[in-house]
GROMACS .gro file of C-alpha atoms in nm:
model
  172
    1UNK     CA    1   0.000   0.000   0.000
    2UNK     CA    2   0.114   0.351  -0.075
    3UNK     CA    3   0.313   0.221  -0.370
    4UNK     CA    4   0.296   0.089  -0.723
    5UNK     CA    5   0.222  -0.262  -0.844
    6UNK     CA    6   0.370  -0.309  -1.190
    7UNK     CA    7   0.270  -0.623  -1.382
    8UNK     CA    8   0.469  -0.670  -1.701
    9UNK     CA    9   0.327  -0.904  -1.964
   10UNK     CA   10   0.001  -0.892  -1.767
   11UNK     CA   11  -0.180  -1.077  -2.047
   12UNK     CA   12  -0.005  -1.394  -1.932
   13UNK     CA   13  -0.254  -1.399  -1.644
   14UNK     CA   14  -0.551  -1.436  -1.879
   15UNK     CA   15  -0.466  -1.756  -2.059
   16UNK     CA   16  -0.758  -1.987  -2.134
   17UNK     CA   17  -0.835  -2.250  -1.873
   18UNK     CA   18  -0.581  -2.104  -1.630
   19UNK     CA   19  -0.753  -2.100  -1.293
   20UNK     CA   20  -0.442  -1.957  -1.125
   21UNK     CA   21  -0.438  -1.663  -1.366
   22UNK     CA   22  -0.811  -1.603  -1.315
   23UNK     CA   23  -0.762  -1.615  -0.939
   24UNK     CA   24  -0.471  -1.371  -0.963
   25UNK     CA   25  -0.680  -1.128  -1.171
   26UNK     CA   26  -0.971  -1.154  -0.925
   27UNK     CA   27  -0.735  -1.093  -0.632
   28UNK     CA   28  -0.574  -0.790  -0.797
   29UNK     CA   29  -0.918  -0.650  -0.889
   30UNK     CA   30  -1.043  -0.678  -0.532
   31UNK     CA   31  -0.723  -0.528  -0.396
   32UNK     CA   32  -0.746  -0.240  -0.646
   33UNK     CA   33  -1.104  -0.170  -0.544
   34UNK     CA   34  -1.043  -0.201  -0.170
   35UNK     CA   35  -0.737   0.027  -0.181
   36UNK     CA   36  -0.804   0.250  -0.480
   37UNK     CA   37  -0.691   0.563  -0.293
   38UNK     CA   38  -0.366   0.408  -0.174
   39UNK     CA   39  -0.236   0.204  -0.465
   40UNK     CA   40  -0.131   0.248  -0.826
   41UNK     CA   41  -0.150  -0.055  -1.056
   42UNK     CA   42   0.027  -0.051  -1.391
   43UNK     CA   43  -0.015  -0.335  -1.639
   44UNK     CA   44   0.203  -0.357  -1.946
   45UNK     CA   45   0.243  -0.570  -2.254
   46UNK     CA   46   0.199  -0.593  -2.629
   47UNK     CA   47  -0.107  -0.392  -2.745
   48UNK     CA   48  -0.319  -0.671  -2.898
   49UNK     CA   49  -0.257  -0.907  -2.609
   50UNK     CA   50  -0.329  -0.630  -2.358
   51UNK     CA   51  -0.666  -0.563  -2.521
   52UNK     CA   52  -0.750  -0.932  -2.482
   53UNK     CA   53  -0.632  -0.918  -2.120
   54UNK     CA   54  -0.840  -0.610  -2.037
   55UNK     CA   55  -1.147  -0.776  -2.189
   56UNK     CA   56  -1.087  -1.111  -2.015
   57UNK     CA   57  -1.272  -1.006  -1.700
   58UNK     CA   58  -1.588  -0.794  -1.691
   59UNK     CA   59  -1.455  -0.548  -1.431
   60UNK     CA   60  -1.096  -0.524  -1.541
   61UNK     CA   61  -1.095  -0.261  -1.817
   62UNK     CA   62  -1.310  -0.018  -1.618
   63UNK     CA   63  -1.049  -0.019  -1.336
   64UNK     CA   64  -0.790   0.136  -1.567
   65UNK     CA   65  -0.854   0.491  -1.682
   66UNK     CA   66  -0.520   0.588  -1.837
   67UNK     CA   67  -0.371   0.411  -2.135
   68UNK     CA   68  -0.031   0.482  -2.287
   69UNK     CA   69   0.105   0.338  -2.609
   70UNK     CA   70   0.470   0.350  -2.698
   71UNK     CA   71   0.579   0.322  -3.058
   72UNK     CA   72   0.870   0.103  -3.160
   73UNK     CA   73   1.214   0.258  -3.165
   74UNK     CA   74   1.341   0.398  -3.494
   75UNK     CA   75   1.644   0.242  -3.661
   76UNK     CA   76   1.852   0.536  -3.537
   77UNK     CA   77   1.733   0.477  -3.181
   78UNK     CA   78   1.802   0.103  -3.212
   79UNK     CA   79   2.154   0.189  -3.328
   80UNK     CA   80   2.202   0.414  -3.023
   81UNK     CA   81   2.069   0.140  -2.793
   82UNK     CA   82   2.312  -0.111  -2.942
   83UNK     CA   83   2.609   0.126  -2.899
   84UNK     CA   84   2.503   0.204  -2.542
   85UNK     CA   85   2.460  -0.165  -2.452
   86UNK     CA   86   2.799  -0.247  -2.604
   87UNK     CA   87   2.967   0.031  -2.408
   88UNK     CA   88   2.793  -0.071  -2.084
   89UNK     CA   89   2.918  -0.427  -2.141
   90UNK     CA   90   3.276  -0.309  -2.194
   91UNK     CA   91   3.280  -0.350  -2.573
   92UNK     CA   92   3.351  -0.111  -2.856
   93UNK     CA   93   3.205  -0.141  -3.204
   94UNK     CA   94   3.451  -0.075  -3.483
   95UNK     CA   95   3.375   0.217  -3.714
   96UNK     CA   96   3.383  -0.024  -4.010
   97UNK     CA   97   3.069  -0.187  -3.870
   98UNK     CA   98   2.851   0.125  -3.877
   99UNK     CA   99   2.739   0.104  -4.245
  100UNK     CA  100   2.682  -0.271  -4.202
  101UNK     CA  101   2.470  -0.206  -3.891
  102UNK     CA  102   2.232   0.011  -4.092
  103UNK     CA  103   2.163  -0.286  -4.320
  104UNK     CA  104   2.122  -0.520  -4.022
  105UNK     CA  105   1.882  -0.283  -3.846
  106UNK     CA  106   1.671  -0.236  -4.158
  107UNK     CA  107   1.646  -0.614  -4.195
  108UNK     CA  108   1.557  -0.659  -3.828
  109UNK     CA  109   1.275  -0.405  -3.857
  110UNK     CA  110   1.166  -0.566  -4.187
  111UNK     CA  111   1.137  -0.908  -4.020
  112UNK     CA  112   0.967  -0.784  -3.702
  113UNK     CA  113   0.670  -0.978  -3.573
  114UNK     CA  114   0.372  -0.847  -3.373
  115UNK     CA  115   0.551  -0.927  -3.046
  116UNK     CA  116   0.875  -0.762  -3.156
  117UNK     CA  117   1.071  -0.646  -2.850
  118UNK     CA  118   1.290  -0.401  -3.032
  119UNK     CA  119   1.505  -0.282  -2.740
  120UNK     CA  120   1.553  -0.645  -2.639
  121UNK     CA  121   1.650  -0.731  -2.997
  122UNK     CA  122   1.953  -0.502  -2.962
  123UNK     CA  123   2.062  -0.688  -2.651
  124UNK     CA  124   2.019  -1.015  -2.840
  125UNK     CA  125   2.215  -0.879  -3.139
  126UNK     CA  126   2.498  -0.775  -2.909
  127UNK     CA  127   2.504  -1.116  -2.738
  128UNK     CA  128   2.517  -1.299  -3.073
  129UNK     CA  129   2.797  -1.069  -3.192
  130UNK     CA  130   2.997  -1.125  -2.873
  131UNK     CA  131   2.966  -1.502  -2.920
  132UNK     CA  132   3.079  -1.470  -3.282
  133UNK     CA  133   3.372  -1.256  -3.169
  134UNK     CA  134   3.473  -1.517  -2.910
  135UNK     CA  135   3.458  -1.790  -3.172
  136UNK     CA  136   3.659  -1.576  -3.417
  137UNK     CA  137   3.928  -1.498  -3.158
  138UNK     CA  138   3.960  -1.855  -3.035
  139UNK     CA  139   3.972  -1.987  -3.392
  140UNK     CA  140   4.244  -1.739  -3.480
  141UNK     CA  141   4.441  -1.828  -3.167
  142UNK     CA  142   4.432  -2.197  -3.250
  143UNK     CA  143   4.547  -2.128  -3.605
  144UNK     CA  144   4.828  -1.898  -3.494
  145UNK     CA  145   4.956  -2.115  -3.204
  146UNK     CA  146   4.962  -1.940  -2.869
  147UNK     CA  147   4.896  -1.594  -3.006
  148UNK     CA  148   4.770  -1.372  -2.729
  149UNK     CA  149   4.525  -1.098  -2.809
  150UNK     CA  150   4.555  -0.734  -2.716
  151UNK     CA  151   4.295  -0.573  -2.494
  152UNK     CA  152   4.172  -0.375  -2.794
  153UNK     CA  153   4.115  -0.697  -2.991
  154UNK     CA  154   3.929  -0.848  -2.697
  155UNK     CA  155   3.689  -0.556  -2.654
  156UNK     CA  156   3.637  -0.454  -3.018
  157UNK     CA  157   3.358  -0.604  -3.225
  158UNK     CA  158   3.427  -0.598  -3.598
  159UNK     CA  159   3.212  -0.641  -3.909
  160UNK     CA  160   3.269  -1.018  -3.913
  161UNK     CA  161   3.112  -1.042  -3.566
  162UNK     CA  162   2.792  -0.890  -3.703
  163UNK     CA  163   2.767  -1.112  -4.011
  164UNK     CA  164   2.429  -1.270  -3.956
  165UNK     CA  165   2.215  -1.443  -4.213
  166UNK     CA  166   1.844  -1.368  -4.256
  167UNK     CA  167   1.740  -1.664  -4.039
  168UNK     CA  168   1.958  -1.539  -3.751
  169UNK     CA  169   1.817  -1.188  -3.791
  170UNK     CA  170   1.457  -1.314  -3.788
  171UNK     CA  171   1.494  -1.457  -3.437
  172UNK     CA  172   1.629  -1.135  -3.288
   0.00000   0.00000   0.00000
């Protein structure tokens, strides 16, 4: 009480034949009604699924009187998110990658599905690229016998690390 209850992916509570989800919704509804002056409840999720969720219980939608929709990030914003995530993880992205990233980002947005988590897709892209970099560096080390890598090589992602085929891009 006196705080905020945030339920992300709230639609997961309203699955068919899920008595636990129904019970959770009923409990939250009662709590919201009993403490409406001392509680804020925020539910979040993908728009279509949230509409289904809000219509899954006769009293649910009327308990929420403010609705906010957030549009997907632009390709420029996705690029900034990727650079930020890389930096926060201790990695640098080589300048040679920047033109290649524009192509990757346009393909990612082309392949997006209704449940596209575009900020999350940048985290996934970074993780895939880091794995490819690790494979590239270990393969090179084995070929060059005991070659140690510089710190710059270890923290810099290059174009080769972002070479993903369409199938790999579709799952981001």
